[in-house]
């Protein structure tokens, strides 16, 4: 980066970060502190590009449509579990490998390139094949995509913890989500609004565009100036992974955090059921566009606010997000339970979905910032891997449990998740503060 560009980055960073405290870099080395502005914007740009890529291959919209279009609708049920849990479950093994290396940005770059290759494979599957051969190709590529994403998840928190000061990490994540959400709003309108039923070529090009975004993100991340960190775990990766599970037994604060995070899954699992209730009330095609816009707008208007708040207290962000999410679930459940399906405005469920999305952004950003702030060195990598692996398994279990409840009633699922969120709020209240003012 040229001197002129470097100065511009430092000035913009000073404006965004409100850099006045000379002790702001007290938890990272001085040599790393000098590179903070440059690294801040490289991480920011990489995150924004990958968030846009996530929109273009959303398993809830794009991939689900693709499997139905190529004649493999029975495989749709596997999309979300593989996408969410596939990147979490193997993370203890990945972390045992990652922590042996003093420089870890290359794992994120490798993961980003791997995701790009996976998405290209999806595009090739639907272009050259049809039926369950094409669908199986998409599912196989999604498995590889999720594994590659696991490398990104483990390494991102560690690189961010080494390169960005403790009181600036929340606003970095919040700003990335806000920018990504704002661009998503525009893309949603341009790509999906009033276009009828797009053809296969349109979706194949979307996948290739997403792959390009991940390649660019990987290139940008490779240019981060990361200094050497702690190394360890020279044994077999699986052995080290099993040893890492002892954290749940021996580290009480971490165990409490994992329990809290598990209870806060309600904010992610409830969203599809809001859409189901809306479809029962008014089965209009434009409602899908409204929900997509609601999700994007919620991220763009709330993430930066949550990020700034997380730099003061990530614990309080988790509490507030959980309280809003559980309240939204209980309100929607009560309205659906005590009124008939045609009661109320058609805008009620999209509005509730918007509020839930704001709450989910807070829960997600708060727990990410809390995890990075509560640990240092190799422990940060272990915390991330163990937490994500456990949550990956619990996500599958909870998803199966809610699927069983949905056989009785979608409203019962929402009310159950609302109660689960209330328990998560109480659990978050008992977490200790880890953010230094």
CSV table of C-alpha atoms in Angstrom, one decimal:
chain,number,residue,atom,x,y,z
A,1,UNK,CA,0.0,0.0,0.0
A,2,UNK,CA,1.4,3.4,-1.0
A,3,UNK,CA,2.2,6.1,1.6
A,4,UNK,CA,-0.7,8.3,0.3
A,5,UNK,CA,-3.1,5.4,0.5
A,6,UNK,CA,-1.8,4.5,4.0
A,7,UNK,CA,-2.3,8.0,5.2
A,8,UNK,CA,-5.9,8.0,3.8
A,9,UNK,CA,-6.6,4.7,5.5
A,10,UNK,CA,-5.2,6.0,8.9
A,11,UNK,CA,-7.4,9.2,8.6
A,12,UNK,CA,-10.5,7.2,7.8
A,13,UNK,CA,-9.8,4.7,10.5
A,14,UNK,CA,-9.3,7.5,13.1
A,15,UNK,CA,-12.7,8.9,12.0
A,16,UNK,CA,-14.5,5.5,12.3
A,17,UNK,CA,-12.7,4.3,15.4
A,18,UNK,CA,-12.7,7.6,17.2
A,19,UNK,CA,-9.1,7.0,18.0
A,20,UNK,CA,-8.2,9.2,21.0
A,21,UNK,CA,-7.1,6.7,23.7
A,22,UNK,CA,-3.3,6.1,23.5
A,23,UNK,CA,-3.8,2.9,25.4
A,24,UNK,CA,-6.3,1.4,22.9
A,25,UNK,CA,-3.7,-1.1,21.7
A,26,UNK,CA,-2.8,-2.4,25.1
A,27,UNK,CA,-3.8,-6.0,24.3
A,28,UNK,CA,-1.8,-6.3,21.0
A,29,UNK,CA,1.9,-5.7,20.4
A,30,UNK,CA,3.2,-2.2,19.3
A,31,UNK,CA,4.3,-3.5,15.9
A,32,UNK,CA,0.8,-4.9,15.3
A,33,UNK,CA,-0.7,-1.6,16.5
A,34,UNK,CA,1.0,0.3,13.7
A,35,UNK,CA,-0.7,-1.9,11.1
A,36,UNK,CA,-4.2,-1.6,12.6
A,37,UNK,CA,-5.7,0.9,10.1
A,38,UNK,CA,-4.5,-1.0,7.0
A,39,UNK,CA,-5.6,-4.4,8.5
A,40,UNK,CA,-8.9,-2.9,9.6
A,41,UNK,CA,-10.0,-2.1,6.1
A,42,UNK,CA,-8.6,-5.3,4.5
A,43,UNK,CA,-10.6,-7.4,7.0
A,44,UNK,CA,-13.6,-5.1,6.5
A,45,UNK,CA,-13.5,-5.4,2.7
A,46,UNK,CA,-13.0,-9.2,2.9
A,47,UNK,CA,-16.0,-9.6,5.2
A,48,UNK,CA,-18.3,-7.4,3.0
A,49,UNK,CA,-17.4,-9.4,-0.1
A,50,UNK,CA,-18.1,-12.7,1.6
A,51,UNK,CA,-21.4,-11.4,3.0
A,52,UNK,CA,-22.5,-10.6,-0.5
A,53,UNK,CA,-21.4,-14.0,-1.7
A,54,UNK,CA,-23.6,-15.5,1.0
A,55,UNK,CA,-26.6,-13.7,-0.3
A,56,UNK,CA,-26.0,-15.0,-3.8
A,57,UNK,CA,-25.9,-18.6,-2.8
A,58,UNK,CA,-28.5,-18.5,0.1
A,59,UNK,CA,-29.7,-22.0,0.8
A,60,UNK,CA,-33.1,-20.7,1.8
A,61,UNK,CA,-33.6,-19.0,-1.6
A,62,UNK,CA,-31.2,-19.6,-4.4
A,63,UNK,CA,-30.0,-23.1,-3.8
A,64,UNK,CA,-33.5,-24.3,-2.8
A,65,UNK,CA,-34.9,-23.0,-6.1
A,66,UNK,CA,-32.0,-24.6,-8.0
A,67,UNK,CA,-32.6,-28.1,-6.6
A,68,UNK,CA,-36.3,-27.8,-7.4
A,69,UNK,CA,-35.6,-26.5,-10.9
A,70,UNK,CA,-33.2,-29.3,-11.8
A,71,UNK,CA,-35.6,-32.0,-10.5
A,72,UNK,CA,-34.2,-32.8,-7.0
A,73,UNK,CA,-36.7,-31.3,-4.6
A,74,UNK,CA,-36.2,-34.1,-2.0
A,75,UNK,CA,-32.6,-32.8,-1.4
A,76,UNK,CA,-33.8,-29.3,-0.3
A,77,UNK,CA,-34.2,-30.5,3.3
A,78,UNK,CA,-30.4,-31.0,3.5
A,79,UNK,CA,-29.3,-27.5,2.5
A,80,UNK,CA,-29.6,-25.6,5.7
A,81,UNK,CA,-28.2,-28.3,8.1
A,82,UNK,CA,-25.2,-28.9,5.9
A,83,UNK,CA,-24.6,-25.1,5.4
A,84,UNK,CA,-24.8,-24.3,9.1
A,85,UNK,CA,-23.5,-27.4,10.8
A,86,UNK,CA,-21.0,-28.6,8.2
A,87,UNK,CA,-18.7,-25.6,8.9
A,88,UNK,CA,-18.9,-26.0,12.7
A,89,UNK,CA,-18.6,-29.7,13.5
A,90,UNK,CA,-15.0,-30.3,12.2
A,91,UNK,CA,-13.6,-27.1,13.8
A,92,UNK,CA,-11.8,-28.8,16.7
A,93,UNK,CA,-9.7,-30.8,14.2
A,94,UNK,CA,-9.2,-27.7,12.1
A,95,UNK,CA,-8.1,-25.7,15.1
A,96,UNK,CA,-5.6,-28.3,16.2
A,97,UNK,CA,-3.9,-27.8,12.8
A,98,UNK,CA,-4.3,-24.0,12.7
A,99,UNK,CA,-2.7,-23.4,16.1
A,100,UNK,CA,0.5,-25.0,15.1
A,101,UNK,CA,1.2,-22.1,12.7
A,102,UNK,CA,2.4,-18.7,13.9
A,103,UNK,CA,0.7,-17.0,10.9
A,104,UNK,CA,-2.9,-17.9,10.4
A,105,UNK,CA,-4.3,-15.6,7.7
A,106,UNK,CA,-3.4,-18.2,5.0
A,107,UNK,CA,-6.1,-20.5,6.5
A,108,UNK,CA,-8.7,-17.9,5.9
A,109,UNK,CA,-7.4,-17.3,2.4
A,110,UNK,CA,-7.4,-21.0,1.8
A,111,UNK,CA,-11.0,-21.3,3.0
A,112,UNK,CA,-12.2,-18.4,0.9
A,113,UNK,CA,-10.6,-19.9,-2.3
A,114,UNK,CA,-12.1,-23.3,-1.3
A,115,UNK,CA,-15.6,-21.7,-1.1
A,116,UNK,CA,-15.1,-20.1,-4.5
A,117,UNK,CA,-14.2,-23.5,-6.0
A,118,UNK,CA,-17.2,-25.1,-4.4
A,119,UNK,CA,-19.6,-22.5,-5.8
A,120,UNK,CA,-18.1,-23.0,-9.3
A,121,UNK,CA,-18.7,-26.7,-8.9
A,122,UNK,CA,-22.4,-25.9,-8.0
A,123,UNK,CA,-22.7,-23.9,-11.2
A,124,UNK,CA,-21.1,-26.7,-13.3
A,125,UNK,CA,-23.5,-29.3,-11.7
A,126,UNK,CA,-26.6,-27.4,-12.6
A,127,UNK,CA,-25.3,-26.4,-16.1
A,128,UNK,CA,-24.1,-29.8,-17.3
A,129,UNK,CA,-26.5,-32.2,-15.4
A,130,UNK,CA,-30.1,-32.4,-14.3
A,131,UNK,CA,-32.2,-34.4,-11.9
A,132,UNK,CA,-30.6,-36.0,-8.8
A,133,UNK,CA,-27.2,-36.1,-10.4
A,134,UNK,CA,-27.2,-32.3,-10.6
A,135,UNK,CA,-28.7,-32.1,-7.1
A,136,UNK,CA,-26.1,-34.5,-5.7
A,137,UNK,CA,-23.4,-32.4,-7.2
A,138,UNK,CA,-24.7,-29.3,-5.5
A,139,UNK,CA,-25.0,-31.1,-2.1
A,140,UNK,CA,-21.4,-32.5,-2.5
A,141,UNK,CA,-20.1,-29.1,-3.4
A,142,UNK,CA,-22.0,-27.6,-0.3
A,143,UNK,CA,-20.2,-30.1,2.0
A,144,UNK,CA,-16.9,-29.0,0.7
A,145,UNK,CA,-18.0,-25.3,0.9
A,146,UNK,CA,-19.0,-25.8,4.6
A,147,UNK,CA,-15.6,-27.4,5.4
A,148,UNK,CA,-13.8,-24.5,3.7
A,149,UNK,CA,-15.9,-22.1,5.7
A,150,UNK,CA,-14.8,-23.9,8.9
A,151,UNK,CA,-11.2,-22.8,8.1
A,152,UNK,CA,-12.4,-19.2,7.8
A,153,UNK,CA,-14.4,-19.3,11.0
A,154,UNK,CA,-11.6,-20.6,13.1
A,155,UNK,CA,-8.9,-18.3,11.7
A,156,UNK,CA,-10.9,-15.1,11.4
A,157,UNK,CA,-11.4,-14.6,15.2
A,158,UNK,CA,-7.7,-15.4,15.8
A,159,UNK,CA,-6.4,-13.0,13.1
A,160,UNK,CA,-8.8,-10.3,14.2
A,161,UNK,CA,-7.7,-10.8,17.8
A,162,UNK,CA,-4.0,-10.4,16.8
A,163,UNK,CA,-4.5,-7.5,14.5
A,164,UNK,CA,-7.4,-5.4,15.9
A,165,UNK,CA,-7.5,-3.9,19.4
A,166,UNK,CA,-10.1,-5.3,21.8
A,167,UNK,CA,-12.3,-2.1,21.9
A,168,UNK,CA,-12.4,-1.9,18.1
A,169,UNK,CA,-13.5,-5.4,17.1
A,170,UNK,CA,-17.2,-5.0,17.6
A,171,UNK,CA,-17.4,-1.9,15.3
A,172,UNK,CA,-15.4,-3.7,12.6
A,173,UNK,CA,-17.9,-6.6,12.6
A,174,UNK,CA,-20.8,-4.2,12.8
A,175,UNK,CA,-19.6,-2.0,10.0
A,176,UNK,CA,-19.0,-5.0,7.7
A,177,UNK,CA,-22.5,-6.2,8.4
A,178,UNK,CA,-24.0,-2.8,7.8
A,179,UNK,CA,-22.2,-2.2,4.5
A,180,UNK,CA,-22.9,-5.8,3.3
A,181,UNK,CA,-26.6,-5.4,4.3
A,182,UNK,CA,-26.9,-2.1,2.5
A,183,UNK,CA,-25.5,-3.5,-0.7
A,184,UNK,CA,-27.7,-6.5,-0.3
A,185,UNK,CA,-30.8,-4.3,-0.3
A,186,UNK,CA,-29.8,-2.9,-3.7
A,187,UNK,CA,-28.9,-6.3,-5.1
A,188,UNK,CA,-32.1,-7.8,-3.9
A,189,UNK,CA,-34.1,-5.1,-5.7
A,190,UNK,CA,-32.0,-5.3,-8.9
A,191,UNK,CA,-31.8,-9.1,-9.1
A,192,UNK,CA,-35.1,-10.5,-7.8
A,193,UNK,CA,-37.7,-7.7,-7.8
A,194,UNK,CA,-40.5,-8.2,-10.4
A,195,UNK,CA,-38.5,-10.5,-12.7
A,196,UNK,CA,-40.9,-13.3,-12.7
A,197,UNK,CA,-39.2,-16.7,-12.7
A,198,UNK,CA,-35.5,-16.4,-13.6
A,199,UNK,CA,-33.9,-19.0,-15.9
A,200,UNK,CA,-31.2,-21.4,-15.1
A,201,UNK,CA,-28.6,-19.2,-16.9
A,202,UNK,CA,-29.4,-16.3,-14.5
A,203,UNK,CA,-28.8,-18.5,-11.4
A,204,UNK,CA,-25.6,-20.0,-12.9
A,205,UNK,CA,-24.2,-16.5,-13.4
A,206,UNK,CA,-25.2,-15.6,-9.9
A,207,UNK,CA,-23.1,-18.5,-8.6
A,208,UNK,CA,-20.1,-17.5,-10.7
A,209,UNK,CA,-20.4,-13.9,-9.4
A,210,UNK,CA,-20.4,-15.2,-5.9
A,211,UNK,CA,-17.3,-17.3,-6.6
A,212,UNK,CA,-15.6,-14.2,-7.9
A,213,UNK,CA,-16.4,-12.3,-4.7
A,214,UNK,CA,-14.8,-15.1,-2.6
A,215,UNK,CA,-11.7,-15.1,-4.7
A,216,UNK,CA,-11.2,-11.3,-4.4
A,217,UNK,CA,-11.9,-11.6,-0.6
A,218,UNK,CA,-9.2,-14.2,-0.3
A,219,UNK,CA,-6.7,-12.0,-2.2
A,220,UNK,CA,-7.4,-9.0,0.0
A,221,UNK,CA,-7.1,-11.1,3.2
A,222,UNK,CA,-3.7,-12.5,2.1
A,223,UNK,CA,-2.4,-8.9,2.2
A,224,UNK,CA,-3.0,-8.4,5.9
A,225,UNK,CA,0.1,-7.7,7.9
A,226,UNK,CA,-0.1,-10.4,10.6
A,227,UNK,CA,2.7,-10.8,13.1
A,228,UNK,CA,3.7,-14.2,14.6
A,229,UNK,CA,1.6,-15.5,17.4
A,230,UNK,CA,1.7,-18.4,19.8
A,231,UNK,CA,2.0,-22.0,18.5
A,232,UNK,CA,1.2,-25.3,20.1
A,233,UNK,CA,-0.6,-28.6,19.7
A,234,UNK,CA,2.1,-30.5,17.8
A,235,UNK,CA,0.4,-33.8,18.2
A,236,UNK,CA,-2.2,-35.6,16.1
A,237,UNK,CA,-5.0,-33.2,15.1
A,238,UNK,CA,-7.8,-35.6,16.2
A,239,UNK,CA,-6.0,-36.2,19.5
A,240,UNK,CA,-5.7,-32.5,20.1
A,241,UNK,CA,-9.3,-32.0,19.2
A,242,UNK,CA,-10.5,-34.5,21.8
A,243,UNK,CA,-8.3,-32.9,24.4
A,244,UNK,CA,-9.8,-29.5,23.6
A,245,UNK,CA,-13.2,-30.8,24.8
A,246,UNK,CA,-11.8,-30.7,28.4
A,247,UNK,CA,-12.4,-26.9,28.2
A,248,UNK,CA,-16.1,-27.6,28.7
A,249,UNK,CA,-15.3,-29.5,31.9
A,250,UNK,CA,-12.5,-27.4,33.3
A,251,UNK,CA,-13.3,-23.8,32.2
A,252,UNK,CA,-16.5,-22.7,33.9
A,253,UNK,CA,-16.8,-19.3,32.3
A,254,UNK,CA,-16.4,-20.8,28.8
A,255,UNK,CA,-18.9,-23.6,29.6
A,256,UNK,CA,-21.4,-21.0,30.7
A,257,UNK,CA,-20.9,-19.1,27.4
A,258,UNK,CA,-21.5,-22.2,25.3
A,259,UNK,CA,-24.7,-23.0,27.2
A,260,UNK,CA,-25.9,-19.4,26.7
A,261,UNK,CA,-25.0,-19.5,23.0
A,262,UNK,CA,-26.9,-22.8,22.6
A,263,UNK,CA,-30.1,-21.2,24.2
A,264,UNK,CA,-29.7,-18.2,21.9
A,265,UNK,CA,-30.1,-20.4,18.8
A,266,UNK,CA,-33.7,-19.4,19.0
A,267,UNK,CA,-33.0,-16.2,17.1
A,268,UNK,CA,-31.8,-18.1,14.1
A,269,UNK,CA,-34.2,-21.0,14.1
A,270,UNK,CA,-37.4,-19.0,14.5
A,271,UNK,CA,-37.1,-17.0,11.3
A,272,UNK,CA,-38.3,-19.6,8.8
A,273,UNK,CA,-41.5,-20.1,10.8
A,274,UNK,CA,-42.4,-16.4,10.6
A,275,UNK,CA,-42.2,-16.8,6.9
A,276,UNK,CA,-44.4,-20.0,7.0
A,277,UNK,CA,-47.1,-18.2,9.0
A,278,UNK,CA,-47.0,-15.2,6.6
A,279,UNK,CA,-47.5,-17.6,3.6
A,280,UNK,CA,-50.5,-19.1,5.3
A,281,UNK,CA,-52.1,-15.7,5.8
A,282,UNK,CA,-51.3,-14.3,2.3
A,283,UNK,CA,-49.6,-16.6,-0.3
A,284,UNK,CA,-48.4,-13.7,-2.4
A,285,UNK,CA,-45.1,-13.9,-4.4
A,286,UNK,CA,-44.1,-10.4,-3.4
A,287,UNK,CA,-43.9,-11.4,0.3
A,288,UNK,CA,-40.6,-13.3,-0.4
A,289,UNK,CA,-39.1,-10.1,-1.7
A,290,UNK,CA,-40.4,-8.2,1.4
A,291,UNK,CA,-38.7,-10.8,3.7
A,292,UNK,CA,-35.4,-10.6,1.8
A,293,UNK,CA,-35.5,-6.8,2.1
A,294,UNK,CA,-36.4,-7.0,5.8
A,295,UNK,CA,-33.4,-9.2,6.5
A,296,UNK,CA,-31.0,-6.9,4.6
A,297,UNK,CA,-32.4,-3.7,6.1
A,298,UNK,CA,-32.2,-5.1,9.6
A,299,UNK,CA,-28.5,-5.8,9.1
A,300,UNK,CA,-27.7,-2.5,7.6
A,301,UNK,CA,-29.5,-0.3,10.1
A,302,UNK,CA,-28.6,-2.2,13.3
A,303,UNK,CA,-25.2,-3.9,12.9
A,304,UNK,CA,-23.0,-0.9,13.4
A,305,UNK,CA,-25.1,0.2,16.4
A,306,UNK,CA,-24.7,-3.3,17.9
A,307,UNK,CA,-21.0,-3.2,17.1
A,308,UNK,CA,-20.4,0.1,18.9
A,309,UNK,CA,-22.4,-1.2,21.9
A,310,UNK,CA,-20.4,-4.4,21.9
A,311,UNK,CA,-17.1,-2.5,22.2
A,312,UNK,CA,-18.5,-1.2,25.5
A,313,UNK,CA,-20.1,-4.4,26.7
A,314,UNK,CA,-20.6,-7.4,24.4
A,315,UNK,CA,-22.4,-9.1,27.3
A,316,UNK,CA,-25.1,-6.5,27.4
A,317,UNK,CA,-25.5,-6.7,23.6
A,318,UNK,CA,-26.2,-10.4,24.0
A,319,UNK,CA,-28.7,-9.7,26.7
A,320,UNK,CA,-30.6,-7.1,24.7
A,321,UNK,CA,-30.6,-9.1,21.5
A,322,UNK,CA,-31.8,-12.2,23.3
A,323,UNK,CA,-34.6,-10.3,25.1
A,324,UNK,CA,-35.8,-8.7,21.9
A,325,UNK,CA,-35.7,-12.1,20.0
A,326,UNK,CA,-37.6,-14.0,22.7
A,327,UNK,CA,-40.2,-11.2,23.0
A,328,UNK,CA,-40.7,-11.2,19.2
A,329,UNK,CA,-41.2,-15.0,19.2
A,330,UNK,CA,-43.7,-14.9,22.1
A,331,UNK,CA,-45.6,-12.0,20.6
A,332,UNK,CA,-45.9,-13.7,17.2
A,333,UNK,CA,-46.8,-17.0,18.8
A,334,UNK,CA,-49.5,-15.4,20.9
A,335,UNK,CA,-51.0,-13.5,18.0
A,336,UNK,CA,-51.1,-16.6,15.8
A,337,UNK,CA,-52.5,-18.8,18.7
A,338,UNK,CA,-55.3,-16.5,19.8
A,339,UNK,CA,-56.3,-15.0,16.4
A,340,UNK,CA,-57.4,-16.8,13.2
A,341,UNK,CA,-55.0,-16.8,10.2
A,342,UNK,CA,-56.7,-13.9,8.4
A,343,UNK,CA,-56.6,-11.6,11.5
A,344,UNK,CA,-54.3,-8.6,11.5
A,345,UNK,CA,-52.4,-6.9,8.7
A,346,UNK,CA,-50.4,-8.7,6.1
A,347,UNK,CA,-47.4,-6.6,7.2
A,348,UNK,CA,-47.4,-8.0,10.7
A,349,UNK,CA,-45.2,-11.0,10.1
A,350,UNK,CA,-42.6,-9.1,7.9
A,351,UNK,CA,-42.4,-6.4,10.6
A,352,UNK,CA,-41.9,-9.1,13.3
A,353,UNK,CA,-39.3,-10.8,11.0
A,354,UNK,CA,-37.5,-7.4,10.7
A,355,UNK,CA,-37.4,-7.0,14.5
A,356,UNK,CA,-36.2,-10.6,15.0
A,357,UNK,CA,-33.5,-10.0,12.4
A,358,UNK,CA,-32.3,-7.0,14.3
A,359,UNK,CA,-32.2,-9.0,17.5
A,360,UNK,CA,-30.4,-11.9,15.7
A,361,UNK,CA,-27.8,-9.4,14.5
A,362,UNK,CA,-27.2,-8.3,18.1
A,363,UNK,CA,-27.0,-11.8,19.4
A,364,UNK,CA,-24.6,-12.9,16.7
A,365,UNK,CA,-22.3,-9.9,16.9
A,366,UNK,CA,-22.4,-9.9,20.7
A,367,UNK,CA,-21.4,-13.5,21.2
A,368,UNK,CA,-18.7,-13.2,18.5
A,369,UNK,CA,-17.2,-10.2,20.2
A,370,UNK,CA,-17.6,-11.8,23.6
A,371,UNK,CA,-15.7,-14.9,22.5
A,372,UNK,CA,-12.8,-13.0,21.0
A,373,UNK,CA,-12.5,-10.7,24.1
A,374,UNK,CA,-12.7,-13.5,26.7
A,375,UNK,CA,-9.6,-15.3,25.5
A,376,UNK,CA,-6.1,-14.7,24.1
A,377,UNK,CA,-3.4,-16.6,22.3
A,378,UNK,CA,-4.1,-20.2,21.4
A,379,UNK,CA,-7.0,-20.3,23.9
A,380,UNK,CA,-8.9,-18.0,21.5
A,381,UNK,CA,-8.6,-20.6,18.7
A,382,UNK,CA,-9.6,-23.4,21.0
A,383,UNK,CA,-12.6,-21.5,22.4
A,384,UNK,CA,-13.8,-20.8,18.8
A,385,UNK,CA,-13.4,-24.4,17.6
A,386,UNK,CA,-14.9,-26.1,20.6
A,387,UNK,CA,-17.8,-23.7,20.8
A,388,UNK,CA,-18.6,-24.0,17.1
A,389,UNK,CA,-18.3,-27.8,17.1
A,390,UNK,CA,-20.6,-28.2,20.0
A,391,UNK,CA,-23.1,-25.7,18.6
A,392,UNK,CA,-22.9,-27.5,15.2
A,393,UNK,CA,-24.1,-30.7,16.8
A,394,UNK,CA,-26.7,-29.0,19.0
A,395,UNK,CA,-28.0,-27.1,15.9
A,396,UNK,CA,-28.7,-30.5,14.3
A,397,UNK,CA,-30.4,-31.8,17.4
A,398,UNK,CA,-32.4,-28.7,18.0
A,399,UNK,CA,-33.4,-28.6,14.3
A,400,UNK,CA,-34.7,-32.1,14.5
A,401,UNK,CA,-36.5,-31.3,17.8
A,402,UNK,CA,-38.3,-28.3,16.2
A,403,UNK,CA,-39.1,-30.4,13.1
A,404,UNK,CA,-40.9,-32.8,15.4
A,405,UNK,CA,-42.8,-30.0,17.1
A,406,UNK,CA,-43.7,-28.5,13.8
A,407,UNK,CA,-45.7,-31.7,13.0
A,408,UNK,CA,-48.0,-30.5,15.8
A,409,UNK,CA,-48.0,-26.8,15.1
A,410,UNK,CA,-45.7,-24.1,13.7
A,411,UNK,CA,-47.0,-21.8,16.4
A,412,UNK,CA,-45.8,-24.3,19.1
A,413,UNK,CA,-42.3,-24.1,17.6
A,414,UNK,CA,-42.3,-20.3,17.8
A,415,UNK,CA,-43.5,-20.3,21.4
A,416,UNK,CA,-41.0,-23.0,22.3
A,417,UNK,CA,-38.1,-21.0,20.8
A,418,UNK,CA,-39.4,-17.9,22.6
A,419,UNK,CA,-39.2,-19.6,25.9
A,420,UNK,CA,-35.7,-20.9,24.9
A,421,UNK,CA,-34.7,-17.3,24.2
A,422,UNK,CA,-35.9,-16.2,27.6
A,423,UNK,CA,-33.8,-18.8,29.3
A,424,UNK,CA,-30.9,-17.6,27.2
A,425,UNK,CA,-31.5,-14.0,28.3
A,426,UNK,CA,-31.3,-15.1,32.0
A,427,UNK,CA,-28.2,-17.1,31.3
A,428,UNK,CA,-26.5,-14.1,29.5
A,429,UNK,CA,-27.3,-12.0,32.6
A,430,UNK,CA,-25.1,-14.3,34.6
A,431,UNK,CA,-22.1,-14.0,32.3
A,432,UNK,CA,-19.2,-12.0,33.5
A,433,UNK,CA,-18.0,-8.8,31.8
A,434,UNK,CA,-15.0,-9.4,29.5
A,435,UNK,CA,-14.8,-6.0,27.8
A,436,UNK,CA,-12.5,-3.3,29.2
A,437,UNK,CA,-13.9,0.2,29.2
